[in-house]
Amino acid sequence: MSTKQTGEKDIYALDEINASHPPHLGSPEVIVSEVHNAVLGEEGEGGTRRELKPRQMSMIAIGGAIGTGLILGSGTSLARSGPASCFIAYSIVGSVVYGALCALAEMSTLYPTKKGFAGHGTRFVDEAFGFVTALLYLCKYFIVSPSQIIAFSLIIRYWNSEVNGAVWVTILLIFVIGMNFAGIKWFGEFEFWCSFTKILILSGLILLSLIIDLGGVPGQDRIGFRYWKDGKAFKAYKEPGSLGRFLGFMNALVLAVFAYSGTEIVGVTVGEAKNPRVAVPKAVKQTFWRIAIFYCFGILVVGMAVDSSSTALAQANSKGTAGGANASPFVVAVVQAGIRFVPSIANAGLLVFTISAANSDQYIASRTLYGMARDGHAPKIFMKCNKRGVPWVAFCITSPFMMLAYLVSSSNSLTVFNYFSSAISLFGGLIWVCILSSHIAFMRAMKAQGVSRDTLPYRAPFMPYYSYYSLFVICIVCFFKGFDAFMPFNYKNFITHYIGIPVFVIGYFGFRFFKGVRSPSPAEVDLQTGLREFEELEEVVDIEGQKLTLKQKAFSYLKNW
């Protein structure tokens, strides 16, 4: 934001506040000064900047979560568990994800802190809980970022398998570093269009699968629910009979958690949103429909178009991520229908998925470490930002972990990727546990202090019961996550499946012991600090909110959708 633009905005805001502002808020000049700091960053030029637009937040909220877990991982889930198990599992986990996002939205709209959702844990539970929430999230993105870069190097082998994977790793590393240092404006716009591309490609694959199922391909009859008959709807996994079908369903739940992992990114971007009290609820509401369409309806359609017991799907799953687009059940359906040009387009789309994921993962990792420093749980030097609002010291600490991707040069790179994936899903599940636990503590504090839910800027449906339901379900899934590591017992799989739990326990109780942390009672929780700044921020009329023509409104609607 230039000095001229900033000055014009301050004068505009001052005129508005002079016209009508409550006397108890202080002088208009003070209000504008505080709002100016809130827009640029809480440390002025030295902090992150609130320049992420609502349309970017909305698109990032769902597009950031669409990745290889949905496009590729759904094939493994379908082959092991059957289409009905997959559809039910994706629907249940989708409801949990939406519950976690609603909980996050209620807290983030009231307190749009730059500390991330770990700051909510510190405020509403205790300091140790806030620390371990950030620690889990940081550990997740130390792992997920190199895993996405490995996926990129494996997927690109679809066209050229002779070039060493380390070459592709280096290219993507340089790109991610450059994009993250460009600042939030460039990051937000890049992720907006990447997310738009993801949604476009996924919509095309879902539509093609539906056309195939309904008999829209010349020379082929209607499939309908043919592949759900003869015991294929609920397949047995590891064991025969009812136990095997139950294990198949649990495996589908676990893989669904991996597919949905990352949807909570909106809780990180809130610290750099222009108007979080408008952008966050909008992003969450739109996410509900996108979860229903792209995840639940998508898995339903592909389960109708592809035989879960087919040799083609089994061969695709055996290749894993190294098979590129050919490993996707959506592409399997298209290839079997005789449509030849789609696999190359889908593979190019998968590259966009991994590039976007690697880029946003590093953004999240650096902002998480920045938030820990703001929360007092990491050295203050990690709060240091450049003139673009990039926490460059924090980024210099998180970015070297991307070099783990050079493991791709070894012969067992696919095995390394699978180990990373196993650890990521538990860390993701535990993050949702932390968000929901913080929200439950928040609601208890409001009740104890006599604060009505009607005072919240955003009120989610079915609360507080929705948070309790979501927390119960995700705890069950985390507990059963690594059951196949015992059939037979494999210590490597056991460690990768459950490594997040000892990190949580040791991190939480270790912090409590060394810091002497005392958990506040619900009546002692601070519900006031930080409210004033954002109440005043709402009084400023954003220049972007000027009246639009019908043509401009139509374009704005399409762009924001």
Coordinates of C-alpha atoms in Angstrom, one line a residue:
M1 CA 0.0 0.0 0.0
S2 CA 1.6 3.3 -1.0
T3 CA 1.8 6.3 1.3
K4 CA -0.6 8.3 -0.9
Q5 CA -3.2 5.5 -0.8
T6 CA -2.8 5.1 2.9
G7 CA -3.2 8.8 3.5
E8 CA -6.4 8.9 1.3
K9 CA -7.8 6.0 3.2
D10 CA -7.1 7.7 6.6
I11 CA -8.8 10.9 5.5
Y12 CA -11.8 9.0 4.2
A13 CA -12.1 7.0 7.4
L14 CA -11.7 10.2 9.5
D15 CA -14.5 11.9 7.7
E16 CA -16.8 8.9 8.3
I17 CA -15.9 8.6 12.0
N18 CA -16.3 12.4 12.5
A19 CA -19.8 12.2 11.1
S20 CA -21.0 9.6 13.6
H21 CA -18.9 7.9 16.3
P22 CA -19.6 7.1 19.9
P23 CA -17.8 9.5 22.2
H24 CA -16.6 6.7 24.5
L25 CA -14.3 5.3 21.8
G26 CA -11.9 8.2 22.0
S27 CA -10.9 10.8 19.5
P28 CA -11.3 10.1 15.8
E29 CA -7.6 10.7 15.2
V30 CA -6.7 8.0 17.7
I31 CA -9.2 5.6 16.1
V32 CA -7.9 6.1 12.6
S33 CA -4.4 5.6 13.9
E34 CA -5.3 2.3 15.5
V35 CA -7.2 1.2 12.4
H36 CA -4.3 2.1 10.2
N37 CA -2.0 0.0 12.3
A38 CA -4.5 -2.9 12.2
V39 CA -4.7 -2.8 8.4
L40 CA -0.9 -2.6 7.8
G41 CA 0.0 -4.9 10.6
E42 CA 0.0 -4.7 14.4
E43 CA 3.6 -3.5 14.3
G44 CA 3.1 -1.1 11.4
E45 CA 5.7 -1.7 8.7
G46 CA 7.5 -4.3 10.9
G47 CA 4.6 -6.8 11.0
T48 CA 2.5 -8.8 8.6
R49 CA 0.0 -6.9 6.5
R50 CA -3.8 -7.2 6.2
E51 CA -4.0 -7.3 2.4
L52 CA -5.7 -10.6 1.7
K53 CA -9.0 -9.9 0.0
P54 CA -12.3 -11.7 0.8
R55 CA -12.4 -13.4 -2.6
Q56 CA -8.9 -14.7 -2.1
M57 CA -9.7 -16.1 1.3
S58 CA -12.9 -17.8 0.0
M59 CA -11.0 -19.5 -2.8
I60 CA -8.0 -20.4 -0.6
A61 CA -10.3 -21.9 2.1
I62 CA -11.5 -24.7 -0.2
G63 CA -8.9 -24.7 -2.9
G64 CA -6.1 -25.1 -0.4
A65 CA -7.6 -28.3 0.8
I66 CA -8.1 -29.9 -2.6
G67 CA -5.0 -31.9 -3.3
T68 CA -3.6 -35.3 -4.1
G69 CA -5.4 -36.8 -1.1
L70 CA -8.7 -36.3 -2.8
I71 CA -7.7 -36.9 -6.4
L72 CA -5.3 -39.9 -5.8
G73 CA -6.0 -41.1 -2.3
S74 CA -9.7 -41.7 -3.1
G75 CA -8.7 -44.6 -5.3
T76 CA -7.0 -46.4 -2.4
S77 CA -10.1 -45.8 -0.3
L78 CA -12.4 -47.0 -3.0
A79 CA -10.4 -50.2 -3.6
R80 CA -10.1 -51.1 0.0
S81 CA -13.5 -50.1 1.4
G82 CA -16.1 -50.0 -1.4
P83 CA -18.1 -47.0 -2.7
A84 CA -20.8 -46.9 0.1
S85 CA -18.1 -46.9 2.9
C86 CA -16.2 -44.2 1.1
F87 CA -19.3 -42.0 0.6
I88 CA -20.4 -42.3 4.2
A89 CA -16.9 -41.8 5.5
Y90 CA -16.3 -38.6 3.4
S91 CA -19.7 -37.3 4.5
I92 CA -19.0 -37.9 8.2
V93 CA -15.5 -36.4 8.0
G94 CA -16.9 -33.5 6.0
S95 CA -19.4 -32.7 8.7
V96 CA -16.5 -32.8 11.3
V97 CA -14.4 -30.4 9.1
Y98 CA -17.3 -28.0 8.8
G99 CA -17.8 -28.1 12.5
A100 CA -14.2 -27.3 13.1
L101 CA -14.4 -24.4 10.6
C102 CA -17.6 -23.1 12.3
A103 CA -15.8 -23.2 15.6
L104 CA -12.8 -21.4 14.2
A105 CA -15.0 -18.8 12.5
E106 CA -16.8 -17.9 15.8
M107 CA -13.5 -17.4 17.6
S108 CA -11.6 -15.7 14.7
T109 CA -14.3 -13.2 13.9
L110 CA -14.5 -12.1 17.6
Y111 CA -10.7 -12.1 18.0
P112 CA -9.0 -11.9 14.5
T113 CA -5.6 -12.4 16.0
K114 CA -2.3 -12.7 14.1
K115 CA -1.3 -15.5 16.5
G116 CA -3.4 -18.0 14.6
F117 CA -5.8 -20.5 16.2
A118 CA -3.0 -21.4 18.6
G119 CA -3.7 -18.0 20.2
H120 CA -7.2 -19.1 20.9
G121 CA -5.9 -22.1 22.7
T122 CA -3.7 -19.9 24.8
R123 CA -6.6 -17.5 25.6
F124 CA -9.4 -20.0 26.3
V125 CA -7.6 -23.2 27.6
D126 CA -4.1 -22.3 28.9
E127 CA -0.7 -21.3 27.7
A128 CA 0.5 -24.9 27.4
F129 CA -2.4 -25.8 25.1
G130 CA -1.7 -22.9 22.9
F131 CA 1.9 -23.9 22.6
V132 CA 1.2 -27.5 21.8
T133 CA -1.4 -26.5 19.2
A134 CA 1.2 -24.4 17.4
L135 CA 3.8 -27.1 17.8
L136 CA 1.6 -29.8 16.2
Y137 CA 0.7 -27.5 13.3
L138 CA 4.4 -26.6 12.8
C139 CA 5.4 -30.3 12.9
K140 CA 2.7 -31.1 10.3
Y141 CA 3.9 -28.5 7.9
F142 CA 7.6 -29.4 8.4
I143 CA 6.5 -32.8 6.9
V144 CA 3.7 -31.9 4.5
S145 CA 5.7 -29.3 2.5
P146 CA 8.5 -31.7 1.4
S147 CA 5.9 -34.5 0.8
Q148 CA 4.1 -32.2 -1.7
I149 CA 7.4 -31.5 -3.4
I150 CA 8.1 -35.2 -3.6
A151 CA 4.6 -35.7 -5.1
F152 CA 5.4 -33.1 -7.7
S153 CA 8.6 -34.9 -8.7
L154 CA 6.8 -38.2 -8.9
I155 CA 3.8 -36.9 -10.9
I156 CA 6.0 -35.2 -13.5
R157 CA 7.5 -38.6 -14.3
Y158 CA 4.3 -39.2 -16.2
W159 CA 6.0 -37.4 -19.1
N160 CA 9.7 -37.9 -18.4
S161 CA 11.1 -40.5 -16.1
E162 CA 14.7 -40.1 -17.1
V163 CA 15.4 -36.8 -15.3
N164 CA 16.5 -37.2 -11.7
G165 CA 13.8 -36.2 -9.3
A166 CA 16.2 -33.9 -7.5
V167 CA 16.1 -31.6 -10.5
W168 CA 12.3 -31.1 -10.2
V169 CA 12.7 -30.7 -6.4
T170 CA 15.2 -27.8 -6.9
I171 CA 13.0 -26.0 -9.4
L172 CA 10.0 -26.1 -7.2
L173 CA 12.0 -25.1 -4.1
I174 CA 13.3 -22.0 -5.9
F175 CA 9.7 -21.1 -7.0
V176 CA 8.2 -21.5 -3.5
I177 CA 10.9 -19.4 -1.9
G178 CA 10.5 -16.6 -4.5
M179 CA 6.6 -16.6 -4.2
N180 CA 6.7 -16.5 -0.4
F181 CA 9.1 -13.6 -0.3
A182 CA 6.9 -11.7 -2.8
G183 CA 4.5 -10.8 -0.1
I184 CA 0.8 -11.5 0.8
K185 CA -0.6 -9.7 -2.3
W186 CA 1.3 -11.9 -4.7
F187 CA 0.7 -15.0 -2.6
G188 CA -3.0 -14.4 -2.3
E189 CA -3.5 -13.8 -6.1
F190 CA -1.4 -16.8 -7.0
E191 CA -3.3 -19.1 -4.7
F192 CA -6.6 -17.6 -5.9
W193 CA -6.0 -18.7 -9.5
C194 CA -4.4 -22.0 -8.5
S195 CA -7.4 -22.8 -6.4
F196 CA -9.7 -21.7 -9.2
T197 CA -7.8 -24.1 -11.6
K198 CA -8.1 -26.9 -9.1
I199 CA -11.9 -26.4 -8.8
L200 CA -12.2 -26.2 -12.6
I201 CA -10.3 -29.4 -13.2
L202 CA -12.1 -31.3 -10.4
S203 CA -15.5 -30.1 -11.6
G204 CA -14.6 -31.4 -15.1
L205 CA -13.6 -34.8 -13.7
I206 CA -16.7 -35.1 -11.6
L207 CA -18.9 -34.1 -14.6
L208 CA -17.2 -36.6 -16.9
S209 CA -17.6 -39.4 -14.3
L210 CA -21.3 -38.5 -14.0
I211 CA -21.8 -38.5 -17.8
I212 CA -20.0 -41.9 -18.0
D213 CA -22.2 -43.3 -15.2
L214 CA -25.4 -42.1 -16.9
G215 CA -24.5 -43.7 -20.2
G216 CA -23.5 -40.5 -22.0
V217 CA -20.5 -42.0 -23.8
P218 CA -21.4 -43.3 -27.3
G219 CA -21.6 -47.1 -27.4
Q220 CA -21.8 -47.6 -23.7
D221 CA -24.8 -48.3 -21.5
R222 CA -25.9 -46.7 -18.3
I223 CA -24.0 -47.9 -15.2
G224 CA -26.1 -46.5 -12.4
F225 CA -25.4 -48.3 -9.1
R226 CA -24.3 -51.5 -10.8
Y227 CA -20.9 -51.5 -8.9
W228 CA -22.7 -51.2 -5.5
K229 CA -24.3 -54.6 -5.8
D230 CA -23.1 -58.1 -4.9
G231 CA -21.4 -57.1 -1.7
K232 CA -19.2 -54.4 -3.3
A233 CA -20.8 -51.4 -1.6
F234 CA -19.1 -52.3 1.8
K235 CA -15.9 -54.2 1.1
A236 CA -14.0 -56.2 3.8
Y237 CA -10.4 -55.0 4.6
K238 CA -7.8 -57.1 6.3
E239 CA -10.4 -59.5 7.8
P240 CA -13.4 -61.3 6.3
G241 CA -17.0 -60.8 7.3
S242 CA -18.5 -58.0 9.4
L243 CA -15.2 -57.2 11.1
G244 CA -13.5 -56.7 7.8
R245 CA -16.3 -54.4 6.6
F246 CA -16.0 -52.4 9.8
L247 CA -12.2 -52.1 9.3
G248 CA -12.8 -51.1 5.7
F249 CA -15.1 -48.3 6.9
M250 CA -12.6 -47.2 9.5
N251 CA -9.8 -47.1 6.8
A252 CA -12.1 -45.0 4.6
L253 CA -12.5 -42.5 7.6
V254 CA -8.7 -42.3 8.0
L255 CA -8.1 -41.7 4.3
A256 CA -10.9 -39.1 4.3
V257 CA -9.1 -37.2 7.1
F258 CA -6.0 -37.0 4.9
A259 CA -8.1 -35.8 1.9
Y260 CA -9.6 -33.0 4.0
S261 CA -6.4 -32.0 5.7
G262 CA -5.6 -28.3 5.3
T263 CA -9.1 -26.9 5.3
E264 CA -8.3 -25.0 8.5
I265 CA -5.9 -22.7 6.5
V266 CA -8.6 -20.0 6.8
G267 CA -7.6 -19.8 10.5
V268 CA -4.0 -18.8 9.5
T269 CA -4.9 -16.4 6.7
V270 CA -7.3 -14.4 9.1
G271 CA -4.2 -12.6 10.4
E272 CA -3.7 -11.0 7.0
A273 CA -7.3 -10.5 5.9
K274 CA -8.5 -7.0 5.1
N275 CA -11.8 -7.4 6.9
P276 CA -11.8 -10.7 8.8
R277 CA -15.2 -10.2 10.3
V278 CA -16.7 -10.2 6.7
A279 CA -14.2 -12.6 5.0
V280 CA -14.1 -15.4 7.5
P281 CA -17.9 -16.2 7.8
K282 CA -18.2 -15.9 4.0
A283 CA -15.4 -18.3 3.4
V284 CA -16.8 -20.8 5.9
K285 CA -20.3 -20.6 4.4
Q286 CA -19.0 -21.2 0.9
T287 CA -16.8 -24.0 2.2
F288 CA -19.9 -26.0 3.3
W289 CA -21.2 -26.2 -0.3
R290 CA -17.9 -26.9 -1.8
I291 CA -17.3 -29.8 0.7
A292 CA -20.7 -31.2 -0.2
I293 CA -20.1 -30.9 -4.0
F294 CA -16.4 -31.6 -4.5
Y295 CA -15.8 -34.1 -1.7
C296 CA -19.1 -35.9 -0.9
F297 CA -20.7 -35.7 -4.4
G298 CA -17.4 -36.3 -6.1
I299 CA -16.7 -39.5 -4.2
L300 CA -20.3 -40.7 -4.7
V301 CA -20.0 -40.2 -8.5
V302 CA -16.6 -41.8 -8.9
G303 CA -17.8 -44.8 -6.8
M304 CA -20.6 -45.2 -9.3
A305 CA -18.5 -44.9 -12.4
V306 CA -15.6 -47.2 -11.3
D307 CA -15.8 -50.8 -10.2
S308 CA -13.9 -50.9 -6.9
S309 CA -12.9 -54.5 -7.6
S310 CA -11.6 -53.9 -11.2
T311 CA -8.1 -54.8 -12.3
A312 CA -7.6 -51.2 -13.7
L313 CA -8.2 -49.6 -10.3
A314 CA -5.9 -52.2 -8.6
Q315 CA -3.1 -51.4 -11.0
A316 CA -3.6 -47.7 -10.6
N317 CA -3.4 -48.0 -6.8
S318 CA -0.2 -50.2 -7.0
K319 CA 1.6 -47.3 -8.8
G320 CA 0.5 -44.7 -6.1
T321 CA 1.6 -41.1 -6.6
A322 CA 4.3 -42.3 -9.0
G323 CA 1.6 -43.2 -11.5
G324 CA 0.6 -39.5 -11.8
A325 CA -2.9 -39.0 -13.1
N326 CA -3.3 -42.7 -14.0
A327 CA -3.5 -43.4 -10.3
S328 CA -6.7 -41.4 -9.9
P329 CA -10.0 -43.3 -9.9
F330 CA -11.5 -40.3 -11.9
V331 CA -8.9 -40.9 -14.6
V332 CA -9.5 -44.7 -14.5
A333 CA -13.2 -44.0 -15.2
V334 CA -12.3 -41.8 -18.1
V335 CA -9.7 -44.1 -19.6
Q336 CA -12.1 -47.1 -19.5
A337 CA -14.7 -45.0 -21.3
G338 CA -12.2 -44.5 -24.1
I339 CA -11.6 -40.8 -23.7
R340 CA -7.9 -40.5 -24.4
F341 CA -6.9 -36.8 -24.0
V342 CA -8.1 -36.4 -20.4
P343 CA -5.1 -38.1 -18.5
S344 CA -2.6 -35.6 -19.7
I345 CA -4.9 -32.7 -18.7
A346 CA -5.5 -34.3 -15.3
N347 CA -1.8 -34.8 -14.8
A348 CA -1.1 -31.2 -15.6
G349 CA -3.8 -30.3 -13.0
L350 CA -2.2 -32.5 -10.4
L351 CA 1.1 -30.5 -10.9
V352 CA -0.9 -27.3 -10.2
F353 CA -2.3 -29.0 -7.1
T354 CA 1.2 -29.9 -5.7
I355 CA 2.7 -26.5 -6.6
S356 CA -0.1 -24.7 -4.9
A357 CA 0.1 -27.0 -1.9
A358 CA 3.9 -26.7 -1.5
N359 CA 3.6 -22.9 -1.7
S360 CA 0.7 -22.5 0.8
D361 CA 2.4 -25.1 3.1
Q362 CA 5.4 -22.9 3.5
Y363 CA 3.2 -19.8 4.0
I364 CA 1.4 -21.6 6.9
A365 CA 4.7 -22.9 8.4
S366 CA 6.3 -19.5 8.5
R367 CA 3.1 -17.8 9.8
T368 CA 2.7 -20.5 12.5
L369 CA 6.2 -19.8 13.8
Y370 CA 5.5 -16.1 13.6
G371 CA 2.3 -16.6 15.6
M372 CA 4.2 -18.6 18.2
A373 CA 6.6 -15.7 18.6
R374 CA 3.7 -13.3 19.0
D375 CA 2.2 -15.6 21.6
G376 CA 5.5 -15.7 23.6
H377 CA 6.2 -19.3 22.7
A378 CA 9.2 -18.7 20.4
P379 CA 12.0 -16.1 20.3
K380 CA 10.8 -12.6 19.4
I381 CA 13.2 -12.5 16.5
F382 CA 10.7 -14.6 14.5
M383 CA 8.3 -11.7 14.5
K384 CA 10.7 -9.6 12.3
C385 CA 9.2 -8.9 8.9
N386 CA 10.4 -7.2 5.8
K387 CA 8.6 -4.2 4.1
R388 CA 6.2 -6.6 2.3
G389 CA 5.0 -8.0 5.6
V390 CA 6.8 -11.4 5.2
P391 CA 8.2 -12.8 8.4
W392 CA 11.5 -13.6 6.8
V393 CA 13.3 -14.8 9.9
A394 CA 10.6 -17.4 10.5
F395 CA 10.6 -18.4 6.9
C396 CA 14.4 -18.9 7.0
I397 CA 13.8 -21.4 9.8
T398 CA 10.9 -23.3 8.2
S399 CA 12.1 -23.4 4.5
P400 CA 15.1 -25.6 5.0
F401 CA 12.8 -28.5 5.9
M402 CA 11.7 -28.5 2.3
M403 CA 15.1 -30.1 1.5
L404 CA 13.8 -33.4 3.0
A405 CA 12.2 -33.7 -0.5
Y406 CA 15.7 -34.6 -1.8
L407 CA 15.0 -38.0 -0.4
V408 CA 13.2 -38.4 -3.8
S409 CA 16.5 -39.1 -5.4
S410 CA 16.6 -42.5 -3.5
S411 CA 15.1 -45.6 -5.0
N412 CA 12.4 -45.9 -2.2
S413 CA 11.0 -42.3 -2.7
L414 CA 7.4 -43.6 -2.9
T415 CA 7.9 -45.3 0.5
V416 CA 9.1 -42.1 2.0
F417 CA 6.1 -40.2 0.6
N418 CA 3.8 -42.8 2.1
Y419 CA 5.4 -42.5 5.5
F420 CA 5.1 -38.7 5.4
S421 CA 1.4 -39.1 4.4
S422 CA 0.7 -41.4 7.4
A423 CA 2.1 -38.9 9.9
I424 CA 0.4 -35.9 8.2
S425 CA -3.1 -37.2 8.7
L426 CA -2.8 -37.7 12.4
F427 CA -1.3 -34.3 12.9
G428 CA -4.2 -32.9 10.9
G429 CA -6.7 -34.7 13.0
L430 CA -5.1 -33.5 16.3
I431 CA -5.2 -29.9 15.0
W432 CA -9.0 -30.2 14.6
V433 CA -9.1 -31.6 18.1
C434 CA -7.2 -28.5 19.4
I435 CA -9.5 -26.1 17.5
L436 CA -12.7 -27.8 18.8
S437 CA -11.3 -28.0 22.4
S438 CA -10.5 -24.3 22.3
H439 CA -14.0 -23.5 21.1
I440 CA -15.6 -25.6 23.8
A441 CA -13.5 -23.8 26.4
F442 CA -14.5 -20.5 24.8
M443 CA -18.2 -21.3 25.0
R444 CA -17.9 -22.4 28.6
A445 CA -16.1 -19.1 29.5
M446 CA -18.9 -17.1 27.8
K447 CA -21.6 -19.0 29.8
A448 CA -19.7 -18.6 33.1
Q449 CA -19.3 -14.9 32.5
G450 CA -22.9 -14.3 31.4
V451 CA -22.0 -13.3 27.8
S452 CA -24.7 -14.1 25.3
R453 CA -24.0 -15.8 22.0
D454 CA -26.1 -13.1 20.4
T455 CA -23.1 -10.7 20.8
L456 CA -20.9 -12.8 18.5
P457 CA -20.1 -11.3 15.1
Y458 CA -20.7 -14.7 13.6
R459 CA -22.9 -17.4 15.1
A460 CA -22.5 -20.9 13.7
P461 CA -25.5 -23.3 13.5
F462 CA -26.1 -26.1 16.1
M463 CA -23.6 -24.8 18.6
P464 CA -22.4 -25.8 21.2
Y465 CA -23.5 -29.4 20.3
Y466 CA -21.9 -29.3 16.9
S467 CA -18.4 -28.9 18.5
Y468 CA -19.0 -31.7 20.9
Y469 CA -20.1 -34.0 18.1
S470 CA -17.1 -33.1 15.9
L471 CA -14.7 -33.5 18.7
F472 CA -16.0 -37.0 19.6
V473 CA -15.9 -38.2 16.0
I474 CA -12.4 -37.0 15.2
C475 CA -11.0 -38.5 18.5
I476 CA -12.5 -41.9 17.5
V477 CA -10.8 -41.6 14.1
C478 CA -7.5 -40.6 15.6
F479 CA -7.6 -43.6 18.0
F480 CA -8.3 -46.1 15.2
K481 CA -6.0 -44.4 12.7
G482 CA -3.2 -46.9 12.8
F483 CA -5.1 -50.2 13.3
D484 CA -3.6 -51.8 10.2
A485 CA -0.1 -51.4 11.7
F486 CA -1.1 -54.3 14.0
M487 CA -2.2 -56.6 11.2
P488 CA 0.5 -57.9 11.4
F489 CA 2.5 -55.5 13.6
N490 CA 4.9 -53.3 11.8
Y491 CA 6.8 -50.9 14.0
K492 CA 7.6 -48.4 11.2
N493 CA 4.0 -48.0 10.3
F494 CA 3.0 -47.8 14.0
I495 CA 5.5 -45.0 14.6
T496 CA 4.4 -43.0 11.5
H497 CA 0.7 -43.5 12.3
Y498 CA 0.9 -42.4 15.9
I499 CA 3.9 -40.1 16.2
G500 CA 1.7 -37.1 16.7
I501 CA 0.3 -38.4 20.1
P502 CA 3.6 -38.4 22.0
V503 CA 4.4 -35.0 20.5
F504 CA 1.1 -33.7 21.9
V505 CA 1.6 -35.3 25.3
I506 CA 5.2 -34.4 25.8
G507 CA 4.8 -30.9 24.4
Y508 CA 1.7 -30.1 26.6
F509 CA 2.9 -31.5 30.0
G510 CA 6.5 -30.6 29.4
F511 CA 5.5 -26.9 28.9
R512 CA 3.2 -27.0 31.9
F513 CA 6.0 -28.4 34.1
F514 CA 8.8 -26.1 33.0
K515 CA 6.7 -23.0 32.8
G516 CA 4.5 -23.7 35.8
V517 CA 1.3 -23.1 33.8
R518 CA -2.0 -22.8 35.6
S519 CA -5.2 -23.3 33.7
P520 CA -7.7 -20.5 34.2
S521 CA -11.3 -21.3 35.2
P522 CA -14.1 -20.4 32.8
A523 CA -14.9 -17.3 34.9
E524 CA -11.2 -16.2 34.7
V525 CA -10.8 -16.5 30.9
D526 CA -10.0 -13.1 29.3
L527 CA -12.9 -12.2 26.9
Q528 CA -12.1 -8.5 26.6
T529 CA -8.5 -8.0 25.3
G530 CA -8.4 -7.3 21.6
L531 CA -12.0 -6.5 21.2
R532 CA -11.7 -2.7 20.9
E533 CA -9.4 -2.7 17.9
F534 CA -11.6 -4.8 15.7
E535 CA -14.8 -3.1 16.8
E536 CA -13.3 0.2 15.6
L537 CA -12.1 -1.5 12.4
E538 CA -15.7 -2.2 11.5
E539 CA -16.6 1.5 11.6
V540 CA -14.2 2.3 8.7
V541 CA -15.8 2.1 5.3
D542 CA -13.6 0.2 2.9
I543 CA -13.1 2.1 -0.4
E544 CA -13.6 -1.3 -2.2
G545 CA -17.2 -1.2 -1.0
Q546 CA -18.3 1.6 -3.3
K547 CA -21.4 1.2 -5.4
L548 CA -21.0 -1.1 -8.4
T549 CA -22.7 -1.2 -11.8
L550 CA -24.7 -4.3 -12.7
K551 CA -21.9 -5.4 -15.0
Q552 CA -19.3 -4.9 -12.2
K553 CA -21.6 -6.8 -9.7
A554 CA -21.9 -9.7 -12.1
F555 CA -18.2 -9.9 -12.7
S556 CA -17.5 -9.6 -8.9
Y557 CA -20.0 -12.4 -8.1
L558 CA -18.4 -14.8 -10.6
K559 CA -14.9 -14.0 -9.4
N560 CA -15.8 -14.4 -5.7
W561 CA -17.8 -17.6 -6.3

